[in-house]
Amino acid sequence: MEVSGWIWAVTVAGIVGLLFFDFWFHVRKAHIPTLPEAAKWSAIYVGIALLFGVGVLVLGGTDMGTEYFAGYITEKALSVDNLFVFLIIMTSFKVPRADQQKVLLFGIVFSLIARTGFIFLGAALINSFAWVFYFFGLILLITAGNMLKPGHDDDGENVVVRLARRFLHTSEHYDGDKLFTIVDGRRALTPMLLVMVAIGGTDVLFALDSIPAIFGLTTNVYIVFTATTFSLLGLRQLYFLLDGLLDRLIYLSYGLAAILAFIGVKLILHALHENNVPFINGGEHVDVVEISTALSLSVIIGVLVVTIVASLLSPKGRAQNAIKGAERHAKSYLEVEDEDPKVQEEVYADLLAEEAVLKALPEKYRARIRDEANFMALLERVHRVHDERVDDPRR
């Protein structure tokens, strides 16, 4: 189904309007979103995406609607995995909690621009060269294999950031949410700009697996664009909503690897069916079973449900989530030395709650935690500092 130019114009205008709204009312003034705020706006953005999908289903037909929902769910799942990397990057750069919203919104905007370019490039390649389906399928299979390797998430110090630190004048400290500051009378880049570069560079790498994945479900450029875009809108709110649960989804990478591998096989089967590569079956198409979009949607939803439920019920997931939470609260407590004593006590109370969870874990997990020397030393340091602050409130 061809989509007219005016529909494209209205869609793009609506998306730009949502981004400006998000910036003006939520990001312009630095603050830490509350859990109810993050939950409300996450639900609103998911609702907008679902309503749009219903509109596509009604106006574009069953096939187009199914393709949209399959693409949206796949891209949304991949975007949640991306949040793990965002968390690592912002932790490594020690981005102030109140300023993380601006970093995330920049990442979303940069990702939309980069992925739009990849979408139209991918569409042009597919229309000109049928062998691209083989290439996309191979990319997804390789990506799926890499996701199964331990520590597949990279750290925040990507090559662009390392080059920026080496050749550009950068400051060691933040200056609010400013991108530039003055150090020793010279204009310098702040870590805020560097973390945005890290997020932006990472977004380009994310596009290399997400775009082939959705092209494996539909070649309709409008569906690819809108499903990808709506999966990214609301990602900022989702980050703050899932921040405490991300570490608990220990099997998510396995589920996403299975989905990418499934779509990779689907692409290769489609490539064989449409084959015109001379050295494969003499350039003639190969009679193979093709996987329908409806089956793809069922597999994607099924794998995600099993993955999430298994993660949430897993004792290992509870242990990992508690360890990461305690580690974050411990580091936060040591960084709030100049804060209001009330803030210090709130962070310390959160740490005690995480420690209570750790103490309630089965013995085999508690034993592993006790073997983590750096983690135990961090907790001991926090308790020592807290005791000193209680004894001397002026500290």
Short mmCIF file of C-alpha atoms in Angstrom, two decimals, residues 101-256:
data_model
loop_
_atom_site.label_atom_id
_atom_site.label_comp_id
_atom_site.label_asym_id
_atom_site.label_seq_id
_atom_site.Cartn_x
_atom_site.Cartn_y
_atom_site.Cartn_z
CA GLN A 101 16.79 13.24 31.07
CA LYS A 102 18.54 15.67 28.72
CA VAL A 103 21.12 13.03 27.77
CA LEU A 104 18.40 10.49 27.03
CA LEU A 105 16.33 12.92 24.95
CA PHE A 106 19.42 13.80 22.91
CA GLY A 107 20.03 10.09 22.40
CA ILE A 108 16.47 9.59 21.20
CA VAL A 109 16.63 12.50 18.74
CA PHE A 110 20.03 11.41 17.41
CA SER A 111 18.78 7.84 17.10
CA LEU A 112 15.70 8.96 15.15
CA ILE A 113 17.87 10.91 12.70
CA ALA A 114 20.41 8.08 12.30
CA ARG A 115 17.79 5.35 11.94
CA THR A 116 15.77 7.37 9.44
CA GLY A 117 18.89 7.53 7.28
CA PHE A 118 19.44 3.78 7.68
CA ILE A 119 15.78 3.09 6.87
CA PHE A 120 15.82 4.92 3.53
CA LEU A 121 19.25 3.49 2.69
CA GLY A 122 18.01 -0.01 3.51
CA ALA A 123 14.86 0.49 1.43
CA ALA A 124 16.90 1.68 -1.55
CA LEU A 125 19.22 -1.32 -1.29
CA ILE A 126 16.33 -3.77 -1.01
CA ASN A 127 14.59 -2.27 -4.03
CA SER A 128 17.77 -2.49 -6.09
CA PHE A 129 19.49 -5.62 -4.83
CA ALA A 130 17.59 -8.71 -3.69
CA TRP A 131 20.80 -10.15 -2.17
CA VAL A 132 20.53 -7.56 0.62
CA PHE A 133 18.11 -9.92 2.39
CA TYR A 134 20.98 -12.43 2.70
CA PHE A 135 23.18 -9.67 4.13
CA PHE A 136 20.57 -8.48 6.64
CA GLY A 137 19.84 -12.04 7.71
CA LEU A 138 23.54 -12.72 8.28
CA ILE A 139 23.88 -9.53 10.37
CA LEU A 140 21.02 -10.63 12.62
CA LEU A 141 22.41 -14.14 13.09
CA ILE A 142 25.85 -12.74 14.00
CA THR A 143 24.25 -10.20 16.36
CA ALA A 144 22.22 -12.95 18.01
CA GLY A 145 25.39 -14.95 18.59
CA ASN A 146 27.20 -11.94 20.05
CA MET A 147 24.33 -11.28 22.47
CA LEU A 148 24.87 -14.72 23.99
CA LYS A 149 28.49 -13.89 24.87
CA PRO A 150 29.13 -12.77 28.46
CA GLY A 151 29.50 -8.99 28.78
CA HIS A 152 28.27 -8.19 25.28
CA ASP A 153 27.31 -4.67 26.45
CA ASP A 154 30.14 -2.24 25.85
CA ASP A 155 31.27 0.42 28.28
CA GLY A 156 30.82 4.17 27.91
CA GLU A 157 34.33 4.88 26.69
CA ASN A 158 33.84 4.30 22.97
CA VAL A 159 36.52 5.31 20.47
CA VAL A 160 34.94 8.71 19.69
CA VAL A 161 34.94 9.64 23.38
CA ARG A 162 38.55 8.50 23.83
CA LEU A 163 39.63 10.63 20.88
CA ALA A 164 37.69 13.62 22.24
CA ARG A 165 39.39 13.27 25.63
CA ARG A 166 42.82 13.01 24.02
CA PHE A 167 42.69 15.84 21.50
CA LEU A 168 40.11 18.27 22.92
CA HIS A 169 40.21 20.40 26.05
CA THR A 170 37.75 18.72 28.42
CA SER A 171 36.81 19.41 32.03
CA GLU A 172 36.69 16.79 34.75
CA HIS A 173 33.51 18.10 36.35
CA TYR A 174 29.96 18.95 35.26
CA ASP A 175 28.67 22.50 35.11
CA GLY A 176 24.95 21.86 35.54
CA ASP A 177 23.67 20.61 32.19
CA LYS A 178 25.94 22.90 30.15
CA LEU A 179 27.90 21.49 27.24
CA PHE A 180 30.80 23.95 27.62
CA THR A 181 32.42 25.58 30.63
CA ILE A 182 35.46 27.69 31.51
CA VAL A 183 38.49 25.96 33.06
CA ASP A 184 41.60 28.02 33.88
CA GLY A 185 40.32 30.80 31.65
CA ARG A 186 39.85 28.48 28.66
CA ARG A 187 36.65 27.20 27.08
CA ALA A 188 36.35 23.45 27.68
CA LEU A 189 33.98 20.61 26.86
CA THR A 190 32.08 19.26 29.84
CA PRO A 191 31.50 15.54 30.49
CA MET A 192 27.85 16.26 29.52
CA LEU A 193 28.89 16.71 25.89
CA LEU A 194 31.10 13.64 26.02
CA VAL A 195 28.33 11.42 27.37
CA MET A 196 26.04 12.67 24.59
CA VAL A 197 28.72 11.70 22.07
CA ALA A 198 28.92 8.25 23.70
CA ILE A 199 25.13 7.80 23.59
CA GLY A 200 24.98 9.02 19.98
CA GLY A 201 27.79 6.75 18.83
CA THR A 202 26.18 3.78 20.55
CA ASP A 203 22.85 4.58 18.86
CA VAL A 204 24.49 4.15 15.46
CA LEU A 205 25.62 0.65 16.46
CA PHE A 206 22.11 -0.17 17.72
CA ALA A 207 20.67 0.78 14.34
CA LEU A 208 22.83 -1.86 12.64
CA ASP A 209 20.78 -4.66 14.19
CA SER A 210 17.39 -2.99 14.78
CA ILE A 211 16.86 -1.81 11.19
CA PRO A 212 17.62 -5.20 9.55
CA ALA A 213 15.36 -6.79 12.19
CA ILE A 214 12.32 -4.73 11.26
CA PHE A 215 13.02 -5.05 7.52
CA GLY A 216 12.77 -8.78 8.20
CA LEU A 217 9.13 -8.21 9.20
CA THR A 218 8.07 -5.64 6.60
CA THR A 219 9.54 -3.76 3.64
CA ASN A 220 6.92 -0.99 3.84
CA VAL A 221 9.08 2.09 4.56
CA TYR A 222 6.24 3.95 6.29
CA ILE A 223 5.63 1.03 8.67
CA VAL A 224 9.36 0.62 9.31
CA PHE A 225 9.71 4.35 10.08
CA THR A 226 6.66 4.69 12.32
CA ALA A 227 7.20 1.42 14.24
CA THR A 228 10.84 2.38 14.88
CA THR A 229 9.96 5.95 15.86
CA PHE A 230 7.14 5.06 18.26
CA SER A 231 9.36 2.44 19.92
CA LEU A 232 11.86 5.22 20.73
CA LEU A 233 9.36 7.83 21.86
CA GLY A 234 8.81 7.39 25.58
CA LEU A 235 12.15 5.62 25.99
CA ARG A 236 13.29 8.39 28.36
CA GLN A 237 10.36 7.79 30.71
CA LEU A 238 10.78 4.03 30.41
CA TYR A 239 14.41 4.37 31.55
CA PHE A 240 13.38 5.93 34.86
CA LEU A 241 10.47 3.51 35.24
CA LEU A 242 12.57 0.39 34.70
CA ASP A 243 15.78 1.68 36.28
CA GLY A 244 15.33 -0.54 39.31
CA LEU A 245 14.28 -3.57 37.26
CA LEU A 246 16.81 -3.55 34.42
CA ASP A 247 19.34 -5.64 36.31
CA ARG A 248 16.64 -8.17 37.13
CA LEU A 249 15.89 -9.01 33.49
CA ILE A 250 18.82 -11.41 33.39
CA TYR A 251 17.42 -13.53 30.56
CA LEU A 252 16.39 -10.64 28.29
CA SER A 253 19.52 -10.92 26.16
CA TYR A 254 18.73 -14.60 25.50
CA GLY A 255 15.18 -13.74 24.47
CA LEU A 256 16.35 -10.95 22.17
#
